[in-house]
C-alpha cells in the first residue's frame, strides 16, 4: 500500500512538471513570436524612423537658398543638424547664433553683401535669414577652397584663415591642397560629423 502511494505521488509530480514545462514552452514561443513581429515592424518602418532623426525641417528655405547659391541642400541640412539640431534659438559660448550657428562678424559681412537692409544680430534667430546667410557663406567658402568639402567644412567651423595656414604647414598638409591632419579637435570632429550626416541625408532623400 505504501509503495502504491509513492508511485501515485511520483506520477502526480511528473504530471505537474509536464504541465509546467508546457506552460513555459508556450511563454517562450509567445516571446519569440512577439520578438519576430517587433523585428519585422522595425525593418518595415526603419526608413520612417531614421527620417524622424534626420528631418527636412525648414526645407522651403534650405532648398530656396541652396539652389540660389549653387550648393547641395542635403549638405545644408547636415550642417544645420550638426550645428543646432534644427533649433533656431541655439546660441553657442562663442555667440554663434541660430540654425547654422553664424557669428556676428560673418552675419554682418553676409547681410551687407547680399543686401539685407537694417540687419541686426537678432535677425539670426529668424530661420529664413539664418539659412540665407549660411548658404551664402558656404558658397564663399566653396569658391575659396575649390568646392573641396573637407576644407569648406573645416573653414566653416575653424575659420578660413586657419585652414589656409594649415595648408601651408607640412605637418598638417603634405600637398598643400588637402588637410592630412586638422589640429583643432573640435573642427576635426565637426568635419567628420557633418560628412556622416551628409551621407545619411543623401541615402535617405537623394536621387537613387
PDB file of C-alpha atoms in Angstrom:
ATOM      1  CA  UNK A   1       0.000   0.000   0.000  1.00  0.00           C
ATOM      2  CA  UNK A   2       2.900   2.338   0.866  1.00  0.00           C
ATOM      3  CA  UNK A   3       4.617   1.611  -2.462  1.00  0.00           C
ATOM      4  CA  UNK A   4       1.377   2.379  -4.327  1.00  0.00           C
ATOM      5  CA  UNK A   5       1.102   5.786  -2.643  1.00  0.00           C
ATOM      6  CA  UNK A   6       4.729   6.576  -3.557  1.00  0.00           C
ATOM      7  CA  UNK A   7       4.105   5.622  -7.192  1.00  0.00           C
ATOM      8  CA  UNK A   8       0.957   7.782  -7.334  1.00  0.00           C
ATOM      9  CA  UNK A   9       2.876  10.689  -5.774  1.00  0.00           C
ATOM     10  CA  UNK A  10       5.694  10.373  -8.343  1.00  0.00           C
ATOM     11  CA  UNK A  11       3.154  10.286 -11.180  1.00  0.00           C
ATOM     12  CA  UNK A  12       1.470  13.463  -9.872  1.00  0.00           C
ATOM     13  CA  UNK A  13       4.820  15.276  -9.584  1.00  0.00           C
ATOM     14  CA  UNK A  14       5.796  14.284 -13.132  1.00  0.00           C
ATOM     15  CA  UNK A  15       2.399  15.408 -14.390  1.00  0.00           C
ATOM     16  CA  UNK A  16       2.844  18.789 -12.737  1.00  0.00           C
ATOM     17  CA  UNK A  17       6.313  19.098 -14.277  1.00  0.00           C
ATOM     18  CA  UNK A  18       4.951  18.258 -17.710  1.00  0.00           C
ATOM     19  CA  UNK A  19       2.182  20.828 -17.352  1.00  0.00           C
ATOM     20  CA  UNK A  20       4.715  23.380 -16.077  1.00  0.00           C
ATOM     21  CA  UNK A  21       7.076  22.710 -18.987  1.00  0.00           C
ATOM     22  CA  UNK A  22       4.224  23.074 -21.464  1.00  0.00           C
ATOM     23  CA  UNK A  23       3.308  26.406 -19.882  1.00  0.00           C
ATOM     24  CA  UNK A  24       6.916  27.609 -20.062  1.00  0.00           C
ATOM     25  CA  UNK A  25       7.198  26.465 -23.671  1.00  0.00           C
ATOM     26  CA  UNK A  26       4.084  28.436 -24.551  1.00  0.00           C
ATOM     27  CA  UNK A  27       5.555  31.528 -22.895  1.00  0.00           C
ATOM     28  CA  UNK A  28       8.848  31.134 -24.737  1.00  0.00           C
ATOM     29  CA  UNK A  29       7.009  30.637 -28.017  1.00  0.00           C
ATOM     30  CA  UNK A  30       4.951  33.756 -27.352  1.00  0.00           C
ATOM     31  CA  UNK A  31       8.104  35.760 -26.604  1.00  0.00           C
ATOM     32  CA  UNK A  32       9.686  34.568 -29.839  1.00  0.00           C
ATOM     33  CA  UNK A  33       6.602  35.488 -31.868  1.00  0.00           C
ATOM     34  CA  UNK A  34       6.456  38.954 -30.300  1.00  0.00           C
ATOM     35  CA  UNK A  35      10.186  39.481 -30.911  1.00  0.00           C
ATOM     36  CA  UNK A  36       9.849  38.449 -34.555  1.00  0.00           C
ATOM     37  CA  UNK A  37       6.877  40.751 -35.060  1.00  0.00           C
ATOM     38  CA  UNK A  38       8.838  43.596 -33.479  1.00  0.00           C
ATOM     39  CA  UNK A  39      11.810  42.958 -35.774  1.00  0.00           C
ATOM     40  CA  UNK A  40       9.526  42.903 -38.824  1.00  0.00           C
ATOM     41  CA  UNK A  41       7.901  46.158 -37.709  1.00  0.00           C
ATOM     42  CA  UNK A  42      11.266  47.856 -37.235  1.00  0.00           C
ATOM     43  CA  UNK A  43      12.506  46.690 -40.638  1.00  0.00           C
ATOM     44  CA  UNK A  44       9.327  47.851 -42.380  1.00  0.00           C
ATOM     45  CA  UNK A  45       9.427  51.228 -40.644  1.00  0.00           C
ATOM     46  CA  UNK A  46      13.176  51.768 -40.398  1.00  0.00           C
ATOM     47  CA  UNK A  47      13.204  54.442 -43.085  1.00  0.00           C
ATOM     48  CA  UNK A  48      10.423  56.389 -41.373  1.00  0.00           C
ATOM     49  CA  UNK A  49      12.212  56.174 -38.027  1.00  0.00           C
ATOM     50  CA  UNK A  50      15.509  57.374 -39.491  1.00  0.00           C
ATOM     51  CA  UNK A  51      13.772  60.235 -41.297  1.00  0.00           C
ATOM     52  CA  UNK A  52      12.466  61.473 -37.956  1.00  0.00           C
ATOM     53  CA  UNK A  53      16.063  61.590 -36.735  1.00  0.00           C
ATOM     54  CA  UNK A  54      17.254  63.247 -39.957  1.00  0.00           C
ATOM     55  CA  UNK A  55      14.386  65.597 -40.826  1.00  0.00           C
ATOM     56  CA  UNK A  56      13.973  68.134 -43.608  1.00  0.00           C
ATOM     57  CA  UNK A  57      12.886  70.979 -41.352  1.00  0.00           C
ATOM     58  CA  UNK A  58      12.772  74.439 -42.923  1.00  0.00           C
ATOM     59  CA  UNK A  59      13.103  72.766 -46.307  1.00  0.00           C
ATOM     60  CA  UNK A  60      11.398  75.645 -48.127  1.00  0.00           C
ATOM     61  CA  UNK A  61      14.259  77.941 -47.086  1.00  0.00           C
ATOM     62  CA  UNK A  62      17.008  75.349 -47.414  1.00  0.00           C
ATOM     63  CA  UNK A  63      16.059  74.399 -50.968  1.00  0.00           C
ATOM     64  CA  UNK A  64      15.435  78.021 -51.988  1.00  0.00           C
ATOM     65  CA  UNK A  65      18.784  79.383 -50.873  1.00  0.00           C
ATOM     66  CA  UNK A  66      20.922  76.320 -51.535  1.00  0.00           C
ATOM     67  CA  UNK A  67      19.790  76.407 -55.164  1.00  0.00           C
ATOM     68  CA  UNK A  68      20.277  80.174 -55.305  1.00  0.00           C
ATOM     69  CA  UNK A  69      23.890  79.773 -54.215  1.00  0.00           C
ATOM     70  CA  UNK A  70      24.555  76.533 -56.078  1.00  0.00           C
ATOM     71  CA  UNK A  71      25.167  74.177 -53.177  1.00  0.00           C
ATOM     72  CA  UNK A  72      23.712  70.791 -52.298  1.00  0.00           C
ATOM     73  CA  UNK A  73      20.686  71.251 -49.992  1.00  0.00           C
ATOM     74  CA  UNK A  74      21.485  67.998 -48.207  1.00  0.00           C
ATOM     75  CA  UNK A  75      24.855  69.404 -47.207  1.00  0.00           C
ATOM     76  CA  UNK A  76      22.996  72.358 -45.691  1.00  0.00           C
ATOM     77  CA  UNK A  77      20.674  70.031 -43.778  1.00  0.00           C
ATOM     78  CA  UNK A  78      23.737  68.169 -42.483  1.00  0.00           C
ATOM     79  CA  UNK A  79      25.341  71.412 -41.307  1.00  0.00           C
ATOM     80  CA  UNK A  80      22.137  72.527 -39.569  1.00  0.00           C
ATOM     81  CA  UNK A  81      21.773  69.180 -37.801  1.00  0.00           C
ATOM     82  CA  UNK A  82      25.393  69.269 -36.633  1.00  0.00           C
ATOM     83  CA  UNK A  83      25.315  72.926 -35.595  1.00  0.00           C
ATOM     84  CA  UNK A  84      21.954  73.302 -33.860  1.00  0.00           C
ATOM     85  CA  UNK A  85      19.877  70.124 -34.266  1.00  0.00           C
ATOM     86  CA  UNK A  86      17.326  72.374 -36.008  1.00  0.00           C
ATOM     87  CA  UNK A  87      16.915  74.667 -33.006  1.00  0.00           C
ATOM     88  CA  UNK A  88      16.511  78.241 -34.335  1.00  0.00           C
ATOM     89  CA  UNK A  89      17.175  79.672 -30.872  1.00  0.00           C
ATOM     90  CA  UNK A  90      20.531  77.946 -30.388  1.00  0.00           C
ATOM     91  CA  UNK A  91      23.415  80.113 -29.202  1.00  0.00           C
ATOM     92  CA  UNK A  92      26.960  78.941 -28.568  1.00  0.00           C
ATOM     93  CA  UNK A  93      29.506  80.081 -25.995  1.00  0.00           C
ATOM     94  CA  UNK A  94      31.192  81.981 -28.828  1.00  0.00           C
ATOM     95  CA  UNK A  95      27.912  83.770 -29.585  1.00  0.00           C
ATOM     96  CA  UNK A  96      27.263  81.900 -32.826  1.00  0.00           C
ATOM     97  CA  UNK A  97      23.518  82.103 -33.356  1.00  0.00           C
ATOM     98  CA  UNK A  98      20.640  80.173 -34.854  1.00  0.00           C
ATOM     99  CA  UNK A  99      20.189  77.171 -37.087  1.00  0.00           C
ATOM    100  CA  UNK A 100      23.562  77.408 -38.821  1.00  0.00           C
ATOM    101  CA  UNK A 101      25.411  78.959 -35.849  1.00  0.00           C
ATOM    102  CA  UNK A 102      26.540  82.125 -37.588  1.00  0.00           C
ATOM    103  CA  UNK A 103      28.799  84.627 -35.838  1.00  0.00           C
ATOM    104  CA  UNK A 104      28.018  88.339 -35.823  1.00  0.00           C
ATOM    105  CA  UNK A 105      31.064  89.146 -37.956  1.00  0.00           C
ATOM    106  CA  UNK A 106      30.096  86.674 -40.678  1.00  0.00           C
ATOM    107  CA  UNK A 107      26.461  87.750 -40.479  1.00  0.00           C
ATOM    108  CA  UNK A 108      27.260  91.457 -40.934  1.00  0.00           C
ATOM    109  CA  UNK A 109      29.526  90.662 -43.876  1.00  0.00           C
ATOM    110  CA  UNK A 110      26.869  88.459 -45.464  1.00  0.00           C
ATOM    111  CA  UNK A 111      23.970  90.825 -44.833  1.00  0.00           C
ATOM    112  CA  UNK A 112      25.848  93.738 -46.397  1.00  0.00           C
ATOM    113  CA  UNK A 113      26.950  91.675 -49.391  1.00  0.00           C
ATOM    114  CA  UNK A 114      23.527  90.241 -50.238  1.00  0.00           C
ATOM    115  CA  UNK A 115      21.628  93.400 -49.380  1.00  0.00           C
ATOM    116  CA  UNK A 116      19.681  92.654 -46.210  1.00  0.00           C
ATOM    117  CA  UNK A 117      18.672  96.111 -45.022  1.00  0.00           C
ATOM    118  CA  UNK A 118      18.575  97.194 -41.379  1.00  0.00           C
ATOM    119  CA  UNK A 119      20.111  93.896 -40.313  1.00  0.00           C
ATOM    120  CA  UNK A 120      20.725  93.243 -36.616  1.00  0.00           C
ATOM    121  CA  UNK A 121      22.226  90.280 -34.797  1.00  0.00           C
ATOM    122  CA  UNK A 122      18.760  89.339 -33.527  1.00  0.00           C
ATOM    123  CA  UNK A 123      17.743  88.621 -37.127  1.00  0.00           C
ATOM    124  CA  UNK A 124      19.890  85.490 -36.972  1.00  0.00           C
ATOM    125  CA  UNK A 125      17.186  83.858 -34.861  1.00  0.00           C
ATOM    126  CA  UNK A 126      14.893  84.070 -37.878  1.00  0.00           C
ATOM    127  CA  UNK A 127      15.198  80.722 -39.735  1.00  0.00           C
ATOM    128  CA  UNK A 128      14.988  82.179 -43.237  1.00  0.00           C
ATOM    129  CA  UNK A 129      17.551  84.899 -42.602  1.00  0.00           C
ATOM    130  CA  UNK A 130      19.914  82.469 -40.885  1.00  0.00           C
ATOM    131  CA  UNK A 131      19.693  79.900 -43.665  1.00  0.00           C
ATOM    132  CA  UNK A 132      20.071  82.565 -46.340  1.00  0.00           C
ATOM    133  CA  UNK A 133      23.283  83.926 -44.834  1.00  0.00           C
ATOM    134  CA  UNK A 134      24.525  80.409 -44.019  1.00  0.00           C
ATOM    135  CA  UNK A 135      24.077  79.238 -47.607  1.00  0.00           C
ATOM    136  CA  UNK A 136      25.747  82.392 -48.898  1.00  0.00           C
ATOM    137  CA  UNK A 137      28.697  81.776 -46.572  1.00  0.00           C
ATOM    138  CA  UNK A 138      29.111  78.153 -47.649  1.00  0.00           C
ATOM    139  CA  UNK A 139      29.188  79.386 -51.252  1.00  0.00           C
ATOM    140  CA  UNK A 140      32.001  81.818 -50.382  1.00  0.00           C
ATOM    141  CA  UNK A 141      33.982  79.015 -48.783  1.00  0.00           C
ATOM    142  CA  UNK A 142      33.386  76.729 -51.758  1.00  0.00           C
ATOM    143  CA  UNK A 143      34.702  79.422 -54.067  1.00  0.00           C
ATOM    144  CA  UNK A 144      37.740  79.925 -51.851  1.00  0.00           C
ATOM    145  CA  UNK A 145      38.542  76.232 -51.474  1.00  0.00           C
ATOM    146  CA  UNK A 146      37.517  74.987 -54.937  1.00  0.00           C
ATOM    147  CA  UNK A 147      34.488  73.013 -53.693  1.00  0.00           C
ATOM    148  CA  UNK A 148      36.623  70.697 -51.555  1.00  0.00           C
ATOM    149  CA  UNK A 149      34.102  69.686 -48.901  1.00  0.00           C
ATOM    150  CA  UNK A 150      36.602  68.832 -46.159  1.00  0.00           C
ATOM    151  CA  UNK A 151      38.250  72.241 -46.438  1.00  0.00           C
ATOM    152  CA  UNK A 152      34.912  74.046 -46.678  1.00  0.00           C
ATOM    153  CA  UNK A 153      33.630  72.388 -43.507  1.00  0.00           C
ATOM    154  CA  UNK A 154      36.908  72.927 -41.673  1.00  0.00           C
ATOM    155  CA  UNK A 155      36.776  76.612 -42.597  1.00  0.00           C
ATOM    156  CA  UNK A 156      33.107  76.880 -41.625  1.00  0.00           C
ATOM    157  CA  UNK A 157      33.966  75.705 -38.125  1.00  0.00           C
ATOM    158  CA  UNK A 158      37.582  76.737 -37.618  1.00  0.00           C
ATOM    159  CA  UNK A 159      37.885  79.766 -39.883  1.00  0.00           C
ATOM    160  CA  UNK A 160      39.231  80.072 -43.416  1.00  0.00           C
ATOM    161  CA  UNK A 161      42.349  81.866 -42.170  1.00  0.00           C
ATOM    162  CA  UNK A 162      43.301  78.884 -40.033  1.00  0.00           C
ATOM    163  CA  UNK A 163      42.639  76.443 -42.867  1.00  0.00           C
ATOM    164  CA  UNK A 164      44.884  78.404 -45.226  1.00  0.00           C
ATOM    165  CA  UNK A 165      47.645  78.399 -42.608  1.00  0.00           C
ATOM    166  CA  UNK A 166      47.264  74.655 -42.062  1.00  0.00           C
ATOM    167  CA  UNK A 167      47.550  74.033 -45.797  1.00  0.00           C
ATOM    168  CA  UNK A 168      50.937  75.798 -45.774  1.00  0.00           C
ATOM    169  CA  UNK A 169      52.193  73.635 -42.916  1.00  0.00           C
ATOM    170  CA  UNK A 170      53.663  70.278 -43.999  1.00  0.00           C
ATOM    171  CA  UNK A 171      52.838  68.933 -40.557  1.00  0.00           C
ATOM    172  CA  UNK A 172      49.149  69.206 -41.455  1.00  0.00           C
ATOM    173  CA  UNK A 173      49.173  69.044 -45.261  1.00  0.00           C
ATOM    174  CA  UNK A 174      51.659  67.171 -47.437  1.00  0.00           C
ATOM    175  CA  UNK A 175      50.310  68.535 -50.728  1.00  0.00           C
ATOM    176  CA  UNK A 176      49.064  71.963 -49.724  1.00  0.00           C
ATOM    177  CA  UNK A 177      45.743  71.016 -51.303  1.00  0.00           C
ATOM    178  CA  UNK A 178      44.177  68.764 -48.683  1.00  0.00           C
ATOM    179  CA  UNK A 179      44.448  68.504 -44.919  1.00  0.00           C
ATOM    180  CA  UNK A 180      46.003  65.301 -43.617  1.00  0.00           C
ATOM    181  CA  UNK A 181      45.548  66.488 -40.041  1.00  0.00           C
ATOM    182  CA  UNK A 182      43.151  69.050 -38.588  1.00  0.00           C
ATOM    183  CA  UNK A 183      44.865  70.368 -35.437  1.00  0.00           C
ATOM    184  CA  UNK A 184      41.685  71.703 -33.837  1.00  0.00           C
ATOM    185  CA  UNK A 185      39.898  68.744 -32.240  1.00  0.00           C
ATOM    186  CA  UNK A 186      36.504  70.466 -32.368  1.00  0.00           C
ATOM    187  CA  UNK A 187      36.944  71.251 -36.057  1.00  0.00           C
ATOM    188  CA  UNK A 188      38.076  67.718 -36.877  1.00  0.00           C
ATOM    189  CA  UNK A 189      35.026  66.294 -35.107  1.00  0.00           C
ATOM    190  CA  UNK A 190      32.745  68.792 -36.854  1.00  0.00           C
ATOM    191  CA  UNK A 191      34.022  67.821 -40.300  1.00  0.00           C
ATOM    192  CA  UNK A 192      33.567  64.124 -39.553  1.00  0.00           C
ATOM    193  CA  UNK A 193      30.094  64.635 -38.084  1.00  0.00           C
ATOM    194  CA  UNK A 194      28.786  66.738 -40.970  1.00  0.00           C
ATOM    195  CA  UNK A 195      30.156  64.333 -43.570  1.00  0.00           C
ATOM    196  CA  UNK A 196      28.454  61.424 -41.814  1.00  0.00           C
ATOM    197  CA  UNK A 197      25.165  63.331 -41.625  1.00  0.00           C
ATOM    198  CA  UNK A 198      25.532  64.367 -45.266  1.00  0.00           C
ATOM    199  CA  UNK A 199      25.912  60.747 -46.343  1.00  0.00           C
ATOM    200  CA  UNK A 200      22.784  59.761 -44.405  1.00  0.00           C
ATOM    201  CA  UNK A 201      20.773  62.592 -45.954  1.00  0.00           C
ATOM    202  CA  UNK A 202      21.889  61.611 -49.444  1.00  0.00           C
ATOM    203  CA  UNK A 203      20.962  57.974 -48.834  1.00  0.00           C
ATOM    204  CA  UNK A 204      17.555  58.905 -47.397  1.00  0.00           C
ATOM    205  CA  UNK A 205      16.452  61.673 -49.722  1.00  0.00           C
ATOM    206  CA  UNK A 206      18.872  61.927 -52.631  1.00  0.00           C
ATOM    207  CA  UNK A 207      18.109  60.719 -56.110  1.00  0.00           C
ATOM    208  CA  UNK A 208      18.513  56.976 -56.386  1.00  0.00           C
TER     209      UNK A 208
END
